[in-house]
Amino acid sequence: MKPKQIEETGVKLLMGISLLTVFGFVAAIVWTIFARGWSCISWEMITSLPGGGFYIGKEGGFLNAIVGSVYIVTASTLLGLLVSIPVVFYLNVFLRSGSRFAYVARLAYDVLFGIPSIVYGAFAFTLMIYMGWRTSLAGGILVTTLLIVPILIRSMDEVARNFPRDLLDASYSLGATKLETMGIVLRQIAPGIATATLLSVGRAIGDAAGVMFTAGFSDSIPTSLTQPAATLPLSIFFQLSAPQAEVQNRAYAAALVLTVIVLLISLAGRLILHKFSKHKV
């Protein structure tokens, strides 16, 4: 066997081992969550609020955490898209190719992309103290929006940078304005927007460190932005911290619900991505 063939075989073997290792870890995590969560989950647990002794093993559920997570993730994703999409258009349509400002902006967003969520939580908490806010649903939305905006911008920007520049030139040559050209770009990068949104939702719904500082925790469902809100990651954390085995099993039930929600979001994102991909050139 020739050296190049040996090298190729070795690389393929290494890739196969890496794939099996990653798949094994994922399978082990999912199996643990389903095995321990399925045995104690019930419809009452999903549809009821925590009782007086829920965190010491008595009756109740974690509906407050499910609703709180949905509130925070939905609002922060919408706000993040509202901020991110104009930034991506400005970097790729309004600025000239090779702009130094665009380079610095992308570098800054890369740095923000890698900052841990707890740092965002500490920053948002400091900002809330300065503004006179208490831990609340609004605080959770604020820190989660700050967390996902760099993810949205950099993910969509990478797709937009691969956008065929000939289409821009053709649009301008036909007399279209930059605003009208943005519609063409939006149609082409729609799959990238869907993918970026999916990544952001997955990061946002699983974050515990940031919302711990800002959203607080409550056994009730918030009815206004000024009230504290529970989330599934924090509910899981508090229940796993309990010494009772029954309460710890409930944490796995909450983790099971969180896993199913992420799975459903992933499937919905795949469907949306497939639909928008039909319009690409």
PDB file of N, CA and C in Angstrom, residues 147-217:
ATOM      1  N   LEU A 147     -27.491  38.261  24.154  1.00  0.00           N
ATOM      2  CA  LEU A 147     -26.762  37.015  23.948  1.00  0.00           C
ATOM      3  C   LEU A 147     -26.868  36.516  22.508  1.00  0.00           C
ATOM      4  N   ILE A 148     -28.052  36.641  21.904  1.00  0.00           N
ATOM      5  CA  ILE A 148     -28.260  36.018  20.598  1.00  0.00           C
ATOM      6  C   ILE A 148     -28.010  36.953  19.421  1.00  0.00           C
ATOM      7  N   VAL A 149     -27.949  38.259  19.651  1.00  0.00           N
ATOM      8  CA  VAL A 149     -27.724  39.190  18.539  1.00  0.00           C
ATOM      9  C   VAL A 149     -26.409  38.894  17.797  1.00  0.00           C
ATOM     10  N   PRO A 150     -25.276  38.688  18.496  1.00  0.00           N
ATOM     11  CA  PRO A 150     -24.047  38.350  17.746  1.00  0.00           C
ATOM     12  C   PRO A 150     -24.174  37.046  16.967  1.00  0.00           C
ATOM     13  N   ILE A 151     -24.898  36.069  17.513  1.00  0.00           N
ATOM     14  CA  ILE A 151     -25.096  34.802  16.811  1.00  0.00           C
ATOM     15  C   ILE A 151     -25.890  35.029  15.534  1.00  0.00           C
ATOM     16  N   LEU A 152     -26.958  35.799  15.646  1.00  0.00           N
ATOM     17  CA  LEU A 152     -27.790  36.089  14.481  1.00  0.00           C
ATOM     18  C   LEU A 152     -27.004  36.838  13.408  1.00  0.00           C
ATOM     19  N   ILE A 153     -26.284  37.865  13.819  1.00  0.00           N
ATOM     20  CA  ILE A 153     -25.580  38.706  12.850  1.00  0.00           C
ATOM     21  C   ILE A 153     -24.490  37.921  12.125  1.00  0.00           C
ATOM     22  N   ARG A 154     -23.660  37.204  12.871  1.00  0.00           N
ATOM     23  CA  ARG A 154     -22.547  36.512  12.226  1.00  0.00           C
ATOM     24  C   ARG A 154     -23.036  35.346  11.373  1.00  0.00           C
ATOM     25  N   SER A 155     -24.079  34.652  11.820  1.00  0.00           N
ATOM     26  CA  SER A 155     -24.594  33.529  11.032  1.00  0.00           C
ATOM     27  C   SER A 155     -25.212  34.023   9.723  1.00  0.00           C
ATOM     28  N   MET A 156     -26.027  35.076   9.807  1.00  0.00           N
ATOM     29  CA  MET A 156     -26.649  35.612   8.594  1.00  0.00           C
ATOM     30  C   MET A 156     -25.625  36.299   7.703  1.00  0.00           C
ATOM     31  N   ASP A 157     -24.625  36.918   8.331  1.00  0.00           N
ATOM     32  CA  ASP A 157     -23.612  37.633   7.549  1.00  0.00           C
ATOM     33  C   ASP A 157     -22.800  36.683   6.691  1.00  0.00           C
ATOM     34  N   GLU A 158     -22.483  35.497   7.234  1.00  0.00           N
ATOM     35  CA  GLU A 158     -21.715  34.529   6.452  1.00  0.00           C
ATOM     36  C   GLU A 158     -22.485  34.084   5.216  1.00  0.00           C
ATOM     37  N   VAL A 159     -23.812  33.966   5.348  1.00  0.00           N
ATOM     38  CA  VAL A 159     -24.633  33.605   4.187  1.00  0.00           C
ATOM     39  C   VAL A 159     -24.689  34.767   3.206  1.00  0.00           C
ATOM     40  N   ALA A 160     -24.879  35.980   3.730  1.00  0.00           N
ATOM     41  CA  ALA A 160     -24.997  37.150   2.861  1.00  0.00           C
ATOM     42  C   ALA A 160     -23.699  37.435   2.108  1.00  0.00           C
ATOM     43  N   ARG A 161     -22.555  37.117   2.703  1.00  0.00           N
ATOM     44  CA  ARG A 161     -21.277  37.367   2.029  1.00  0.00           C
ATOM     45  C   ARG A 161     -21.091  36.460   0.815  1.00  0.00           C
ATOM     46  N   ASN A 162     -21.775  35.318   0.816  1.00  0.00           N
ATOM     47  CA  ASN A 162     -21.716  34.411  -0.338  1.00  0.00           C
ATOM     48  C   ASN A 162     -22.790  34.720  -1.376  1.00  0.00           C
ATOM     49  N   PHE A 163     -23.534  35.783  -1.147  1.00  0.00           N
ATOM     50  CA  PHE A 163     -24.573  36.190  -2.083  1.00  0.00           C
ATOM     51  C   PHE A 163     -23.928  36.625  -3.403  1.00  0.00           C
ATOM     52  N   PRO A 164     -24.439  36.164  -4.538  1.00  0.00           N
ATOM     53  CA  PRO A 164     -23.837  36.525  -5.836  1.00  0.00           C
ATOM     54  C   PRO A 164     -23.857  38.034  -6.072  1.00  0.00           C
ATOM     55  N   ARG A 165     -22.689  38.637  -6.160  1.00  0.00           N
ATOM     56  CA  ARG A 165     -22.620  40.086  -6.363  1.00  0.00           C
ATOM     57  C   ARG A 165     -23.175  40.488  -7.732  1.00  0.00           C
ATOM     58  N   ASP A 166     -23.202  39.542  -8.670  1.00  0.00           N
ATOM     59  CA  ASP A 166     -23.751  39.857  -9.994  1.00  0.00           C
ATOM     60  C   ASP A 166     -25.222  40.232  -9.912  1.00  0.00           C
ATOM     61  N   LEU A 167     -25.939  39.634  -8.961  1.00  0.00           N
ATOM     62  CA  LEU A 167     -27.355  39.963  -8.794  1.00  0.00           C
ATOM     63  C   LEU A 167     -27.524  41.403  -8.323  1.00  0.00           C
ATOM     64  N   LEU A 168     -26.612  41.841  -7.456  1.00  0.00           N
ATOM     65  CA  LEU A 168     -26.665  43.237  -7.015  1.00  0.00           C
ATOM     66  C   LEU A 168     -26.427  44.173  -8.205  1.00  0.00           C
ATOM     67  N   ASP A 169     -25.397  43.870  -8.992  1.00  0.00           N
ATOM     68  CA  ASP A 169     -25.099  44.714 -10.149  1.00  0.00           C
ATOM     69  C   ASP A 169     -26.257  44.711 -11.144  1.00  0.00           C
ATOM     70  N   ALA A 170     -26.860  43.541 -11.342  1.00  0.00           N
ATOM     71  CA  ALA A 170     -28.003  43.466 -12.265  1.00  0.00           C
ATOM     72  C   ALA A 170     -29.181  44.272 -11.752  1.00  0.00           C
ATOM     73  N   SER A 171     -29.386  44.229 -10.441  1.00  0.00           N
ATOM     74  CA  SER A 171     -30.490  44.985  -9.855  1.00  0.00           C
ATOM     75  C   SER A 171     -30.276  46.488 -10.019  1.00  0.00           C
ATOM     76  N   TYR A 172     -29.040  46.929  -9.750  1.00  0.00           N
ATOM     77  CA  TYR A 172     -28.748  48.357  -9.891  1.00  0.00           C
ATOM     78  C   TYR A 172     -28.815  48.797 -11.356  1.00  0.00           C
ATOM     79  N   SER A 173     -28.387  47.934 -12.263  1.00  0.00           N
ATOM     80  CA  SER A 173     -28.387  48.294 -13.685  1.00  0.00           C
ATOM     81  C   SER A 173     -29.805  48.447 -14.234  1.00  0.00           C
ATOM     82  N   LEU A 174     -30.768  47.793 -13.581  1.00  0.00           N
ATOM     83  CA  LEU A 174     -32.167  47.911 -13.998  1.00  0.00           C
ATOM     84  C   LEU A 174     -32.867  49.092 -13.334  1.00  0.00           C
ATOM     85  N   GLY A 175     -32.110  49.850 -12.563  1.00  0.00           N
ATOM     86  CA  GLY A 175     -32.667  51.047 -11.954  1.00  0.00           C
ATOM     87  C   GLY A 175     -33.242  50.848 -10.566  1.00  0.00           C
ATOM     88  N   ALA A 176     -33.039  49.702  -9.960  1.00  0.00           N
ATOM     89  CA  ALA A 176     -33.567  49.446  -8.622  1.00  0.00           C
ATOM     90  C   ALA A 176     -32.772  50.227  -7.588  1.00  0.00           C
ATOM     91  N   THR A 177     -33.456  50.674  -6.558  1.00  0.00           N
ATOM     92  CA  THR A 177     -32.790  51.365  -5.458  1.00  0.00           C
ATOM     93  C   THR A 177     -32.183  50.333  -4.513  1.00  0.00           C
ATOM     94  N   LYS A 178     -31.382  50.813  -3.572  1.00  0.00           N
ATOM     95  CA  LYS A 178     -30.790  49.897  -2.593  1.00  0.00           C
ATOM     96  C   LYS A 178     -31.872  49.257  -1.726  1.00  0.00           C
ATOM     97  N   LEU A 179     -32.929  50.010  -1.438  1.00  0.00           N
ATOM     98  CA  LEU A 179     -34.021  49.456  -0.638  1.00  0.00           C
ATOM     99  C   LEU A 179     -34.722  48.336  -1.398  1.00  0.00           C
ATOM    100  N   GLU A 180     -34.934  48.531  -2.707  1.00  0.00           N
ATOM    101  CA  GLU A 180     -35.553  47.480  -3.517  1.00  0.00           C
ATOM    102  C   GLU A 180     -34.621  46.278  -3.677  1.00  0.00           C
ATOM    103  N   THR A 181     -33.323  46.561  -3.750  1.00  0.00           N
ATOM    104  CA  THR A 181     -32.352  45.470  -3.859  1.00  0.00           C
ATOM    105  C   THR A 181     -32.325  44.627  -2.591  1.00  0.00           C
ATOM    106  N   MET A 182     -32.600  45.252  -1.458  1.00  0.00           N
ATOM    107  CA  MET A 182     -32.641  44.513  -0.197  1.00  0.00           C
ATOM    108  C   MET A 182     -33.680  43.399  -0.249  1.00  0.00           C
ATOM    109  N   GLY A 183     -34.783  43.623  -0.957  1.00  0.00           N
ATOM    110  CA  GLY A 183     -35.800  42.587  -1.093  1.00  0.00           C
ATOM    111  C   GLY A 183     -35.270  41.363  -1.817  1.00  0.00           C
ATOM    112  N   ILE A 184     -34.434  41.606  -2.841  1.00  0.00           N
ATOM    113  CA  ILE A 184     -33.820  40.494  -3.571  1.00  0.00           C
ATOM    114  C   ILE A 184     -32.858  39.726  -2.672  1.00  0.00           C
ATOM    115  N   VAL A 185     -32.063  40.486  -1.931  1.00  0.00           N
ATOM    116  CA  VAL A 185     -31.103  39.857  -1.025  1.00  0.00           C
ATOM    117  C   VAL A 185     -31.833  39.048   0.046  1.00  0.00           C
ATOM    118  N   LEU A 186     -32.912  39.626   0.579  1.00  0.00           N
ATOM    119  CA  LEU A 186     -33.674  38.941   1.626  1.00  0.00           C
ATOM    120  C   LEU A 186     -34.215  37.604   1.140  1.00  0.00           C
ATOM    121  N   ARG A 187     -34.678  37.576  -0.072  1.00  0.00           N
ATOM    122  CA  ARG A 187     -35.220  36.329  -0.632  1.00  0.00           C
ATOM    123  C   ARG A 187     -34.130  35.272  -0.776  1.00  0.00           C
ATOM    124  N   GLN A 188     -32.916  35.698  -1.094  1.00  0.00           N
ATOM    125  CA  GLN A 188     -31.827  34.755  -1.311  1.00  0.00           C
ATOM    126  C   GLN A 188     -31.217  34.255  -0.001  1.00  0.00           C
ATOM    127  N   ILE A 189     -31.187  35.103   1.023  1.00  0.00           N
ATOM    128  CA  ILE A 189     -30.552  34.695   2.289  1.00  0.00           C
ATOM    129  C   ILE A 189     -31.578  34.195   3.296  1.00  0.00           C
ATOM    130  N   ALA A 190     -32.829  34.013   2.877  1.00  0.00           N
ATOM    131  CA  ALA A 190     -33.874  33.522   3.790  1.00  0.00           C
ATOM    132  C   ALA A 190     -33.479  32.210   4.466  1.00  0.00           C
ATOM    133  N   PRO A 191     -32.877  31.231   3.751  1.00  0.00           N
ATOM    134  CA  PRO A 191     -32.439  30.013   4.451  1.00  0.00           C
ATOM    135  C   PRO A 191     -31.420  30.298   5.550  1.00  0.00           C
ATOM    136  N   GLY A 192     -30.528  31.264   5.297  1.00  0.00           N
ATOM    137  CA  GLY A 192     -29.549  31.634   6.312  1.00  0.00           C
ATOM    138  C   GLY A 192     -30.204  32.266   7.521  1.00  0.00           C
ATOM    139  N   ILE A 193     -31.229  33.078   7.294  1.00  0.00           N
ATOM    140  CA  ILE A 193     -31.958  33.687   8.404  1.00  0.00           C
ATOM    141  C   ILE A 193     -32.652  32.610   9.236  1.00  0.00           C
ATOM    142  N   ALA A 194     -33.248  31.626   8.551  1.00  0.00           N
ATOM    143  CA  ALA A 194     -33.917  30.531   9.262  1.00  0.00           C
ATOM    144  C   ALA A 194     -32.917  29.730  10.096  1.00  0.00           C
ATOM    145  N   THR A 195     -31.750  29.441   9.523  1.00  0.00           N
ATOM    146  CA  THR A 195     -30.734  28.686  10.245  1.00  0.00           C
ATOM    147  C   THR A 195     -30.205  29.471  11.435  1.00  0.00           C
ATOM    148  N   ALA A 196     -29.932  30.763  11.241  1.00  0.00           N
ATOM    149  CA  ALA A 196     -29.436  31.600  12.325  1.00  0.00           C
ATOM    150  C   ALA A 196     -30.456  31.704  13.452  1.00  0.00           C
ATOM    151  N   THR A 197     -31.723  31.820  13.081  1.00  0.00           N
ATOM    152  CA  THR A 197     -32.776  31.886  14.092  1.00  0.00           C
ATOM    153  C   THR A 197     -32.842  30.599  14.892  1.00  0.00           C
ATOM    154  N   LEU A 198     -32.708  29.472  14.197  1.00  0.00           N
ATOM    155  CA  LEU A 198     -32.726  28.171  14.860  1.00  0.00           C
ATOM    156  C   LEU A 198     -31.571  28.047  15.852  1.00  0.00           C
ATOM    157  N   LEU A 199     -30.370  28.446  15.452  1.00  0.00           N
ATOM    158  CA  LEU A 199     -29.212  28.401  16.343  1.00  0.00           C
ATOM    159  C   LEU A 199     -29.417  29.299  17.553  1.00  0.00           C
ATOM    160  N   SER A 200     -29.982  30.464  17.328  1.00  0.00           N
ATOM    161  CA  SER A 200     -30.187  31.428  18.406  1.00  0.00           C
ATOM    162  C   SER A 200     -31.221  30.939  19.406  1.00  0.00           C
ATOM    163  N   VAL A 201     -32.308  30.375  18.890  1.00  0.00           N
ATOM    164  CA  VAL A 201     -33.348  29.850  19.784  1.00  0.00           C
ATOM    165  C   VAL A 201     -32.792  28.718  20.640  1.00  0.00           C
ATOM    166  N   GLY A 202     -31.995  27.834  20.022  1.00  0.00           N
ATOM    167  CA  GLY A 202     -31.389  26.748  20.776  1.00  0.00           C
ATOM    168  C   GLY A 202     -30.466  27.252  21.875  1.00  0.00           C
ATOM    169  N   ARG A 203     -29.709  28.311  21.584  1.00  0.00           N
ATOM    170  CA  ARG A 203     -28.816  28.891  22.599  1.00  0.00           C
ATOM    171  C   ARG A 203     -29.619  29.607  23.680  1.00  0.00           C
ATOM    172  N   ALA A 204     -30.668  30.320  23.276  1.00  0.00           N
ATOM    173  CA  ALA A 204     -31.433  31.120  24.224  1.00  0.00           C
ATOM    174  C   ALA A 204     -32.233  30.268  25.192  1.00  0.00           C
ATOM    175  N   ILE A 205     -32.890  29.226  24.680  1.00  0.00           N
ATOM    176  CA  ILE A 205     -33.779  28.444  25.532  1.00  0.00           C
ATOM    177  C   ILE A 205     -33.005  27.586  26.527  1.00  0.00           C
ATOM    178  N   GLY A 206     -31.732  27.325  26.246  1.00  0.00           N
ATOM    179  CA  GLY A 206     -30.939  26.516  27.154  1.00  0.00           C
ATOM    180  C   GLY A 206     -30.062  27.310  28.097  1.00  0.00           C
ATOM    181  N   ASP A 207     -30.132  28.633  28.060  1.00  0.00           N
ATOM    182  CA  ASP A 207     -29.257  29.456  28.892  1.00  0.00           C
ATOM    183  C   ASP A 207     -29.810  29.562  30.310  1.00  0.00           C
ATOM    184  N   ALA A 208     -28.951  29.370  31.287  1.00  0.00           N
ATOM    185  CA  ALA A 208     -29.356  29.495  32.687  1.00  0.00           C
ATOM    186  C   ALA A 208     -28.600  30.621  33.400  1.00  0.00           C
ATOM    187  N   ALA A 209     -27.306  30.804  33.064  1.00  0.00           N
ATOM    188  CA  ALA A 209     -26.472  31.758  33.793  1.00  0.00           C
ATOM    189  C   ALA A 209     -26.956  33.197  33.626  1.00  0.00           C
ATOM    190  N   GLY A 210     -27.321  33.568  32.399  1.00  0.00           N
ATOM    191  CA  GLY A 210     -27.733  34.944  32.153  1.00  0.00           C
ATOM    192  C   GLY A 210     -29.043  35.291  32.828  1.00  0.00           C
ATOM    193  N   VAL A 211     -30.053  34.430  32.665  1.00  0.00           N
ATOM    194  CA  VAL A 211     -31.376  34.736  33.222  1.00  0.00           C
ATOM    195  C   VAL A 211     -31.399  34.608  34.730  1.00  0.00           C
ATOM    196  N   MET A 212     -30.443  33.896  35.312  1.00  0.00           N
ATOM    197  CA  MET A 212     -30.391  33.792  36.766  1.00  0.00           C
ATOM    198  C   MET A 212     -30.198  35.161  37.407  1.00  0.00           C
ATOM    199  N   PHE A 213     -29.397  36.018  36.758  1.00  0.00           N
ATOM    200  CA  PHE A 213     -29.158  37.357  37.274  1.00  0.00           C
ATOM    201  C   PHE A 213     -30.314  38.313  36.985  1.00  0.00           C
ATOM    202  N   THR A 214     -31.019  38.089  35.898  1.00  0.00           N
ATOM    203  CA  THR A 214     -31.917  39.128  35.389  1.00  0.00           C
ATOM    204  C   THR A 214     -33.401  38.787  35.452  1.00  0.00           C
ATOM    205  N   ALA A 215     -33.765  37.538  35.150  1.00  0.00           N
ATOM    206  CA  ALA A 215     -35.182  37.169  35.143  1.00  0.00           C
ATOM    207  C   ALA A 215     -35.666  36.741  36.516  1.00  0.00           C
ATOM    208  N   GLY A 216     -34.738  36.309  37.368  1.00  0.00           N
ATOM    209  CA  GLY A 216     -35.132  35.821  38.672  1.00  0.00           C
ATOM    210  C   GLY A 216     -35.821  34.473  38.567  1.00  0.00           C
ATOM    211  N   PHE A 217     -36.764  34.241  39.480  1.00  0.00           N
ATOM    212  CA  PHE A 217     -37.522  32.985  39.458  1.00  0.00           C
ATOM    213  C   PHE A 217     -38.835  33.216  40.175  1.00  0.00           C
TER     214      PHE A 217
END
